[in-house]
Short mmCIF file of C-alpha atoms in Angstrom, two decimals:
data_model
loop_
_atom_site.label_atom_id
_atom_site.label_comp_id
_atom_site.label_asym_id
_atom_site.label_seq_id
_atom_site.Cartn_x
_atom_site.Cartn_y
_atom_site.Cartn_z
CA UNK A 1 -10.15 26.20 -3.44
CA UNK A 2 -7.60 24.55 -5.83
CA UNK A 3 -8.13 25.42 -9.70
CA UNK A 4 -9.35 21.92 -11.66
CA UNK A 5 -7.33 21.86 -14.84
CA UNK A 6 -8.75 19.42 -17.91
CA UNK A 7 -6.94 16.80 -19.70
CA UNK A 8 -6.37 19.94 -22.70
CA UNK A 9 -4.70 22.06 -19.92
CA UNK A 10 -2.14 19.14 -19.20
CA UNK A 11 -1.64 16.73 -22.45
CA UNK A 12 1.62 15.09 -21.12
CA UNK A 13 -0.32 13.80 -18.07
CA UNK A 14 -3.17 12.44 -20.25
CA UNK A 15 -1.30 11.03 -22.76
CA UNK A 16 0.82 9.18 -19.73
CA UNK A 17 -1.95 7.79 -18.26
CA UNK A 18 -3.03 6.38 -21.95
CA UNK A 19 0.11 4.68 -22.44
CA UNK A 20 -0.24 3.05 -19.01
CA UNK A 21 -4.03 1.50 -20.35
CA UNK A 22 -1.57 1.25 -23.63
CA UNK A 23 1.01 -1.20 -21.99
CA UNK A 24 -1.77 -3.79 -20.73
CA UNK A 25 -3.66 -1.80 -17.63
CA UNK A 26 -7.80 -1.68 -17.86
CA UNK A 27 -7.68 1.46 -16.08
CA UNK A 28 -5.88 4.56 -14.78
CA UNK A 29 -7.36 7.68 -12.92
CA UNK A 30 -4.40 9.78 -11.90
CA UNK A 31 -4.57 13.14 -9.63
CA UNK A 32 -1.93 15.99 -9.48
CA UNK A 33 -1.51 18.66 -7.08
CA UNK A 34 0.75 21.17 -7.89
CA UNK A 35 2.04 25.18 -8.67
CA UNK A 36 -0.72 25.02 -11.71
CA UNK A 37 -3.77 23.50 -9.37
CA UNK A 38 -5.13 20.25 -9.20
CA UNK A 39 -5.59 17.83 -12.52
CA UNK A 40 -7.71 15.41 -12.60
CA UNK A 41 -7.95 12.19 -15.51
CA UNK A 42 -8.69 8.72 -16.51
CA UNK A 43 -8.36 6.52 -19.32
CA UNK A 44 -9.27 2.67 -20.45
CA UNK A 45 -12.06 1.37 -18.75
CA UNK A 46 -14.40 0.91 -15.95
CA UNK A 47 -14.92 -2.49 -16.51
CA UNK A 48 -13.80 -5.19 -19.22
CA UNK A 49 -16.42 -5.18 -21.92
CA UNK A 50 -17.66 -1.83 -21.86
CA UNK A 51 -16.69 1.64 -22.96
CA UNK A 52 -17.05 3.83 -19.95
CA UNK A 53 -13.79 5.20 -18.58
CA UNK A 54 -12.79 5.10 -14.64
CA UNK A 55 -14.66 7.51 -11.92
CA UNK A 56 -12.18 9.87 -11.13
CA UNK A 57 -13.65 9.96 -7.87
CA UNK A 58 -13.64 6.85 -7.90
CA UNK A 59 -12.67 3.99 -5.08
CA UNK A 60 -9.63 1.49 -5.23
CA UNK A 61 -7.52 -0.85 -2.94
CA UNK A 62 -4.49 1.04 -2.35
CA UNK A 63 -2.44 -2.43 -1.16
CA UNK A 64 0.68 -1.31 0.67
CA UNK A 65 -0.02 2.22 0.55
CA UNK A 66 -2.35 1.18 3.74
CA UNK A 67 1.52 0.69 5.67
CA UNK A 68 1.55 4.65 5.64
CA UNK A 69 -1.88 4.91 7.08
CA UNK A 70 -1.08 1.90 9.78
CA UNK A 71 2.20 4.02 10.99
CA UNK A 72 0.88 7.49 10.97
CA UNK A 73 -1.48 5.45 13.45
CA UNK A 74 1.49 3.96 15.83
CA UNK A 75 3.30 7.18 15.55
CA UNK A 76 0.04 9.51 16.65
CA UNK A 77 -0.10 6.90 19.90
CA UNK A 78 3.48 7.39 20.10
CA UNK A 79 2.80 10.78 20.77
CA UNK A 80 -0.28 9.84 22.76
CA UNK A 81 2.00 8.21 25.35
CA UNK A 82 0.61 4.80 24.96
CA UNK A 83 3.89 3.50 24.32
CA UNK A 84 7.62 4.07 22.62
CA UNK A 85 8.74 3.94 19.64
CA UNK A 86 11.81 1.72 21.08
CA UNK A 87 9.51 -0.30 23.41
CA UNK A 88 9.66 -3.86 23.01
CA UNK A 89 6.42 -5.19 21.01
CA UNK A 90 6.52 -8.00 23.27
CA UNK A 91 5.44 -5.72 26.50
CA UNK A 92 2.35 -5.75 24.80
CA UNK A 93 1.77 -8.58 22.78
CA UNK A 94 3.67 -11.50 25.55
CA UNK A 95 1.53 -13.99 23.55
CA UNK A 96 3.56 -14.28 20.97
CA UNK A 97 6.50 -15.13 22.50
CA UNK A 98 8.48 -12.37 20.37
CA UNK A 99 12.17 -11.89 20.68
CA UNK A 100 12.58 -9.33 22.75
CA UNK A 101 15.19 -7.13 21.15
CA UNK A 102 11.94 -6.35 18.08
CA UNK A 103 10.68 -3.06 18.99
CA UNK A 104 7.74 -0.85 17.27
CA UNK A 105 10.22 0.92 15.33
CA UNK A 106 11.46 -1.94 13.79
CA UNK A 107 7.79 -3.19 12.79
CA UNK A 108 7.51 -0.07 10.84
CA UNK A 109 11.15 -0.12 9.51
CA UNK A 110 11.09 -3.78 8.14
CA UNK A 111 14.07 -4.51 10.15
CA UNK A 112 12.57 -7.21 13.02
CA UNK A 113 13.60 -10.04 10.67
CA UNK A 114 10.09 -11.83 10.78
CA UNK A 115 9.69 -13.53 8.45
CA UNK A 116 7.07 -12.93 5.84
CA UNK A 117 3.69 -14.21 6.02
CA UNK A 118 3.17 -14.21 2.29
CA UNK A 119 6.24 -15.27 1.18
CA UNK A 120 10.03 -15.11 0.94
CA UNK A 121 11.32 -14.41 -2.38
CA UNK A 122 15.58 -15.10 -1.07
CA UNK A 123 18.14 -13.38 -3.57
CA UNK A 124 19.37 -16.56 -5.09
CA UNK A 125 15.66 -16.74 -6.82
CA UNK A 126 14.72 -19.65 -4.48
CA UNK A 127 10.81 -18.75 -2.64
CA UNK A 128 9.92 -20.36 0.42
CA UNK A 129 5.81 -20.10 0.61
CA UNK A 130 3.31 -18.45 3.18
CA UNK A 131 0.27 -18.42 2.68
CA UNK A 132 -1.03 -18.94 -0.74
CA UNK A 133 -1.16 -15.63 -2.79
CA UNK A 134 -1.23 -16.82 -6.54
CA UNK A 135 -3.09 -19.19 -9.16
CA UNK A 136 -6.35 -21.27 -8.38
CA UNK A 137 -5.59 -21.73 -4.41
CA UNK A 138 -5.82 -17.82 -4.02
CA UNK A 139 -8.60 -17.18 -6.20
CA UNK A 140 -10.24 -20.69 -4.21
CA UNK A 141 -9.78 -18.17 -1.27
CA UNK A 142 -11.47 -15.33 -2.38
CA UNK A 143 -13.39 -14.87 0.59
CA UNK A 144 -11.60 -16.67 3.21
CA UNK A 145 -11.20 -14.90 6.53
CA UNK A 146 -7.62 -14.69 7.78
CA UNK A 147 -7.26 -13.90 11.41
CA UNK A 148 -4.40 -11.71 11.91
CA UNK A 149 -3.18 -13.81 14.63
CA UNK A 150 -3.17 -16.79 12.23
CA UNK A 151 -0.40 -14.74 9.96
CA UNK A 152 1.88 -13.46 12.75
CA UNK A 153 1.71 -17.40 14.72
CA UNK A 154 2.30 -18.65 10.48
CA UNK A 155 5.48 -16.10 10.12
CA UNK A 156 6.64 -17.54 13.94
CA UNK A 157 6.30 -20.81 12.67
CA UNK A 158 9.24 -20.38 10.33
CA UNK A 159 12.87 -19.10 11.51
CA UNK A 160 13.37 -15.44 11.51
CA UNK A 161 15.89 -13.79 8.21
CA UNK A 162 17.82 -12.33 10.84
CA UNK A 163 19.25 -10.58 14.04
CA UNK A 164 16.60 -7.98 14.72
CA UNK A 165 17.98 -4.73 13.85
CA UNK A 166 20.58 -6.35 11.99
CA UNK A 167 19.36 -5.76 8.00
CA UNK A 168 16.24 -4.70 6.17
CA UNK A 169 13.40 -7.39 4.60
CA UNK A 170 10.25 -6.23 3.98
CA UNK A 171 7.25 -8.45 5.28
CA UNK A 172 4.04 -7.50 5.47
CA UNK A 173 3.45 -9.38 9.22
CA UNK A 174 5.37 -6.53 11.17
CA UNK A 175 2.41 -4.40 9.90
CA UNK A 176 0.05 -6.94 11.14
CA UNK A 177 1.70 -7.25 14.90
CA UNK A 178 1.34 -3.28 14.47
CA UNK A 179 -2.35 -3.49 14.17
CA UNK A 180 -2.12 -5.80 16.97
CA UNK A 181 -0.32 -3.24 18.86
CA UNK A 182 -2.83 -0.58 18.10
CA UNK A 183 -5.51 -2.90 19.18
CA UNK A 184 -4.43 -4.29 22.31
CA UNK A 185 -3.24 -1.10 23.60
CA UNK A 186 -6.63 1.03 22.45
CA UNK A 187 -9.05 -1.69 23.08
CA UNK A 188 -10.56 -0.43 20.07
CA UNK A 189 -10.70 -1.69 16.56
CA UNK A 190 -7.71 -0.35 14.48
CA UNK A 191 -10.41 0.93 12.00
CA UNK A 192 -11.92 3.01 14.93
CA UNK A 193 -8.57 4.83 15.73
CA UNK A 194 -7.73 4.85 12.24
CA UNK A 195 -11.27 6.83 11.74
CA UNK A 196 -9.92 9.15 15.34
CA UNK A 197 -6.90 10.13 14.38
CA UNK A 198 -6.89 10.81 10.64
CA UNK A 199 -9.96 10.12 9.13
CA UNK A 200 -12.62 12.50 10.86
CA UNK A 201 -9.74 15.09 11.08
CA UNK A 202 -8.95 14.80 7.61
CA UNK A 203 -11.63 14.38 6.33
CA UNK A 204 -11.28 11.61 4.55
CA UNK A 205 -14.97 10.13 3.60
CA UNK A 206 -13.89 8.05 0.88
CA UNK A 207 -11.51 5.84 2.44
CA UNK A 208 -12.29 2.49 4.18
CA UNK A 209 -10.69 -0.07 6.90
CA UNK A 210 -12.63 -2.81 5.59
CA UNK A 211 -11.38 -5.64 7.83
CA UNK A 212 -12.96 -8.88 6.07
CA UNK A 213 -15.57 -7.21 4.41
CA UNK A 214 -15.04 -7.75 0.38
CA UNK A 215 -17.16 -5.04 -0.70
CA UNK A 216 -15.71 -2.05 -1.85
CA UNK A 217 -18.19 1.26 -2.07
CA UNK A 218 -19.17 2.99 -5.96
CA UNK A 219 -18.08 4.30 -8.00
CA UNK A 220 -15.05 1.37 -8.11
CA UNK A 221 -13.40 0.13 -11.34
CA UNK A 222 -12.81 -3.25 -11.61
CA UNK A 223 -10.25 -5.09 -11.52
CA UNK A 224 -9.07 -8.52 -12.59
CA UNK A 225 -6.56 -11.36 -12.26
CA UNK A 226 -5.32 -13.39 -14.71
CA UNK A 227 -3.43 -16.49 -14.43
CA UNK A 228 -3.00 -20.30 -15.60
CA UNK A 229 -4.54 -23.65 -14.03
CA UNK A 230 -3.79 -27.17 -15.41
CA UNK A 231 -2.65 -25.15 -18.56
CA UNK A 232 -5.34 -22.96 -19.31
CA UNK A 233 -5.48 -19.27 -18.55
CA UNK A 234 -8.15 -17.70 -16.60
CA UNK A 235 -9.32 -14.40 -16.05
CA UNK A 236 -11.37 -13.45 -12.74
CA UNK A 237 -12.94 -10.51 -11.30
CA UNK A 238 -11.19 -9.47 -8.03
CA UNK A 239 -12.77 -6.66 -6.90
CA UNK A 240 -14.98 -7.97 -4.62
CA UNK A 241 -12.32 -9.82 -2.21
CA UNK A 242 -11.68 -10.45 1.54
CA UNK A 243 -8.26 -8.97 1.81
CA UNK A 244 -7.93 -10.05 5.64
CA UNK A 245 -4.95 -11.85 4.11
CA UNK A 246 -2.88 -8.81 3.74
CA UNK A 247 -4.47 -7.14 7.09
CA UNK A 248 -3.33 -3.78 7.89
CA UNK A 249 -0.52 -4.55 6.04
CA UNK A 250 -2.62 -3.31 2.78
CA UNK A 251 -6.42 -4.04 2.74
CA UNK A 252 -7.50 -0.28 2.60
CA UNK A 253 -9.93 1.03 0.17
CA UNK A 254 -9.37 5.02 -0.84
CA UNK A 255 -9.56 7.74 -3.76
CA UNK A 256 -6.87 9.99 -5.65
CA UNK A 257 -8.18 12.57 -3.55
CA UNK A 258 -8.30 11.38 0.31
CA UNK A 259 -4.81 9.98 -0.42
CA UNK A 260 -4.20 13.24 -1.41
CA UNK A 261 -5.30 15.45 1.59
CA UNK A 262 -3.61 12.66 3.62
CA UNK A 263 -0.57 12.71 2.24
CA UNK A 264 -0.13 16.47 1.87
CA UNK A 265 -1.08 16.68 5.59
CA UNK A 266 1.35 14.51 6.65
CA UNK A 267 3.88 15.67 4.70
CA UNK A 268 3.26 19.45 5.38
CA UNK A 269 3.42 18.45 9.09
CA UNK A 270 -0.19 18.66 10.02
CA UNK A 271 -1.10 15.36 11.34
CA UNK A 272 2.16 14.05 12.97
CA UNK A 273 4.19 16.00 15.50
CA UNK A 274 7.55 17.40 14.07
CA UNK A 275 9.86 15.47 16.04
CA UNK A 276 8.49 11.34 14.91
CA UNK A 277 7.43 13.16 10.95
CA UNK A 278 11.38 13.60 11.38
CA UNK A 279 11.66 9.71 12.89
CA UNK A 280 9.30 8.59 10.12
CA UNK A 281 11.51 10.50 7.15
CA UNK A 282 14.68 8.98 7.90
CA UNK A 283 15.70 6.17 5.86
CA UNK A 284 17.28 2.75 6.25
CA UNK A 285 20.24 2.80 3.75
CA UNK A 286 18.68 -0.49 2.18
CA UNK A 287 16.37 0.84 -0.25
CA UNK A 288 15.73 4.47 1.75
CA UNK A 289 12.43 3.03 3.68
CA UNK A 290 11.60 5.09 6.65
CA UNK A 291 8.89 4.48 9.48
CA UNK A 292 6.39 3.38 6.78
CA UNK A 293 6.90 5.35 3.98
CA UNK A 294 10.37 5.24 1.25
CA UNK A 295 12.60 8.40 1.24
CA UNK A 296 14.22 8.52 -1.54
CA UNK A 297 16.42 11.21 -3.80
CA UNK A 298 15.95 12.03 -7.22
CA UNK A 299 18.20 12.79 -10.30
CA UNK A 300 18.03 16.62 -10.22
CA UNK A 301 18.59 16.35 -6.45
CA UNK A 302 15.48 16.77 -4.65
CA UNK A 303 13.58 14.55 -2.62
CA UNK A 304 10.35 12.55 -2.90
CA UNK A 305 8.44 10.35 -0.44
CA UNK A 306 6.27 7.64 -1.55
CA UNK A 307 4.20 4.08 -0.63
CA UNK A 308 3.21 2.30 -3.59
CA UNK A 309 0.70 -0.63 -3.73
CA UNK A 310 -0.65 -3.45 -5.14
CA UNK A 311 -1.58 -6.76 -5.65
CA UNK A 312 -3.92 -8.83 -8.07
CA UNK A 313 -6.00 -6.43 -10.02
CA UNK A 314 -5.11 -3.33 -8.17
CA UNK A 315 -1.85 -0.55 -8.19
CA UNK A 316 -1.89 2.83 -6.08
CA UNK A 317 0.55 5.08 -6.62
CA UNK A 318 1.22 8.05 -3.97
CA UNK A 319 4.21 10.66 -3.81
CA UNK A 320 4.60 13.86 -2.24
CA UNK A 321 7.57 16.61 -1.87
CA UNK A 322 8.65 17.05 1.31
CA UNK A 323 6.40 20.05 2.14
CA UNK A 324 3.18 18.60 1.08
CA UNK A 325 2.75 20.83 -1.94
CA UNK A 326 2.84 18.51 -4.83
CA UNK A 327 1.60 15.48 -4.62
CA UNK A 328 0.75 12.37 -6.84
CA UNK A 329 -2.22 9.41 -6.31
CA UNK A 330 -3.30 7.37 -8.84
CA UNK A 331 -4.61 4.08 -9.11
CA UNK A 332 -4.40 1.30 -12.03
CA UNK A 333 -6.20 -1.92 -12.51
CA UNK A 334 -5.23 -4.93 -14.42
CA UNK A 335 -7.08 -6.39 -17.14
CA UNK A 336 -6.81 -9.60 -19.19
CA UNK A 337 -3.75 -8.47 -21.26
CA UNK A 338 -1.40 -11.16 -22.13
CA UNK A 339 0.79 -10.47 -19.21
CA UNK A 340 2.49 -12.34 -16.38
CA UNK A 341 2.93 -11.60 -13.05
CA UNK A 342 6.50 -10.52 -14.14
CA UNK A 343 5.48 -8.46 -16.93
CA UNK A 344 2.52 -7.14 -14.82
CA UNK A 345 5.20 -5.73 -12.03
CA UNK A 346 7.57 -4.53 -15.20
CA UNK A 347 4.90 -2.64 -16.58
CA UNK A 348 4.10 -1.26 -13.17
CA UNK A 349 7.06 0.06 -12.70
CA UNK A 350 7.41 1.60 -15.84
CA UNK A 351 3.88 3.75 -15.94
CA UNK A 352 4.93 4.26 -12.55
CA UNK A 353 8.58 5.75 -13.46
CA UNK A 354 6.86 8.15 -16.31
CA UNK A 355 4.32 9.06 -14.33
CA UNK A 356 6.94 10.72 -11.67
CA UNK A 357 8.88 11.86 -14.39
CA UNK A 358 6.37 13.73 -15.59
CA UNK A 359 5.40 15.13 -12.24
CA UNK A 360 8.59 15.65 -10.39
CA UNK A 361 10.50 16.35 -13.09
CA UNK A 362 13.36 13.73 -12.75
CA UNK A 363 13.09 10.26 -11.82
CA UNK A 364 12.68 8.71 -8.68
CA UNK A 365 10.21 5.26 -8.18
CA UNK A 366 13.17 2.72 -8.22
CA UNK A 367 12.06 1.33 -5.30
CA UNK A 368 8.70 0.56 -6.23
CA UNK A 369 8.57 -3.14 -6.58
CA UNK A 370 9.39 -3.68 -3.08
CA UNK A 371 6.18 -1.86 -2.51
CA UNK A 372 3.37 -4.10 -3.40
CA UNK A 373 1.60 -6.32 -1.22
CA UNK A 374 3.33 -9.12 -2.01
#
């Protein structure tokens, strides 16, 4: 049993997660597992207008942080036999009509070249649109059910950023044809095999598949989106939302501490079989993303793997070491500070770089904006 240090034992972490709330978050609980034990901590609030901090047990959407969960899934039916991790997606899914040359590795590398379902942001600034993700029309959709299908037959519908194989572009529909995958070659749900192969053996009762369900279980913070419409800003409660749009790209619901025990288990090699952890760990060049999870080197040398997430009202954070040993999970919700969606995703990045900092003792977390849900 891991000693529970108080916010006195560890000031620095405490007075990091404060100058997240400080910065324009409503809320931060942060957990850290290291040499000293486990700390546990929250600050700002449970929910705008009142005074009570954040659960620290308490339950959050992790966004793309659910892309480590959906590969540790394909890669445990790798080993399974069910299929390879160089098989063509399209032995399995011939409805779709996919090229060919995509395989499942490259659904969990970003490097199919399908395009992405909620959006293209291209490097000369210029976005071409998926579905819609911001301002009234999103928060119109609140509870909309998206059928994966629907996503994967939208990203088709639009020409493909390149040669499969050929670069790196991160779209959140190869994680929905890996569902697919999972689906069509289990005949189960993906949140049954998620629940076989690393819930029940994990553990993990506080984490939830919720498919297009938009409740999330207490103790939850809240969290909030704000944005403008016909020139006035708005500010919404998003916590109860049907997050089919995002699929098993990132609609899972979790705590500090299952993200903890899953990472760590991962990590330390307990879950997936030496040879694919190995397969999972080794990076693309662009931007050091793995099979589902970044890889990336710090200042003082070392390494650190991580899966960030987020989108409208909600941030995860999760980083481990290599072995398992020290990990990282937090989650932050958003507020109605006077920030953009820029300013939200600066800020994000910045709690998020102190935060490692602080933990890992030299900075790593560069990568993080590509790891939202958007």
């Amino acid at each position: 049993m891991s000693l529970t240090l108080t916010g006195q034992d560890r000031p620095e972490l405490q007075k990091a997660i404060q100058e997240i709330v400080d910065s324009g978050f409503a809320g931060v609980q942060l957990r850290v597992n290291d040499e000293r034990g486990e700390w546990v901590g929250s600050a700002g609030v449970n929910r705008l207008g009142e005074s009570a901090k954040p659960a620290t047990d308490g339950r959050f959407r992790i966004g793309s942080t659910t892309k480590t969960f959906t590969a540790t899934v394909v890669l445990l039916l790798v080993a399974e036999g069910r299929f390879g991790l160089d098989s063509p997606v399209d032995d399995h899914l011939p409805r779709f009509g996919l090229d060919r040359r995509i395989t499942v590795r490259m659904l969990l590398q970003h490097t199919s070249g399908l395009f992405n379902h909620t959006g293209e942001y291209d490097d000369d600034g210029t976005v071409t649109p998926g579905i819609p993700w911001q301002g009234q029309e999103y928060v119109d959709r609140q509870f909309h059910t998206y059928e994966p299908e629907e996503l994967v037959r939208l990203s088709l519908s639009k020409p493909a950023k390149f040669e499969p194989g050929a670069d790196w572009s991160y779209s959140n529909t190869n994680y929905v044809l890996a569902k697919l995958l999972i689906e069509e070659v289990t005949g189960r749900s993906l949140a049954e095999e998620t629940e076989r192969l690393i819930l029940r053996p994990l553990g993990l009762s506080g984490t939830v598949v919720p498919g297009d369900s938009p409740e999330i279980p207490e103790p939850h913070a809240h969290g909030y989106y704000r944005y403008e419409n016909a020139g006035e800003w708005k500010v919404v409660d998003v916590t109860r939302f049907n997050v089919s749009w995002i699929s098993a790209a990132g609609d899972m619901i979790s705590t500090t501490e299952d993200l903890h025990t899953f990472f760590s288990a991962l990590n330390s090699g307990k879950l997936v079989p030496a040879p694919l952890l190995a397969e999972m760990r080794t990076p693309h060049p662009k931007l050091g993303y793995g099979l589902g999870v970044f890889v990336e080197e710090t200042d003082g040398g070392g390494t650190v793997l991580h899966h960030n997430g987020g989108f409208f009202g909600w941030a995860a954070l999760m980083y481990s070491t290599p072995d398992g040993s020290r990990t990282l999970t937090a989650s932050l919700t958003t507020g109605d500070a006077d920030l953009d969606f820029a300013a939200t995703a600066a800020a994000f990045q910045k709690a998020q770089k102190a935060l490692v900092q602080e933990v890992f003792g030299a900075r790593a977390g560069s990568a993080g904006a590509a790891e939202g849900a958007e």
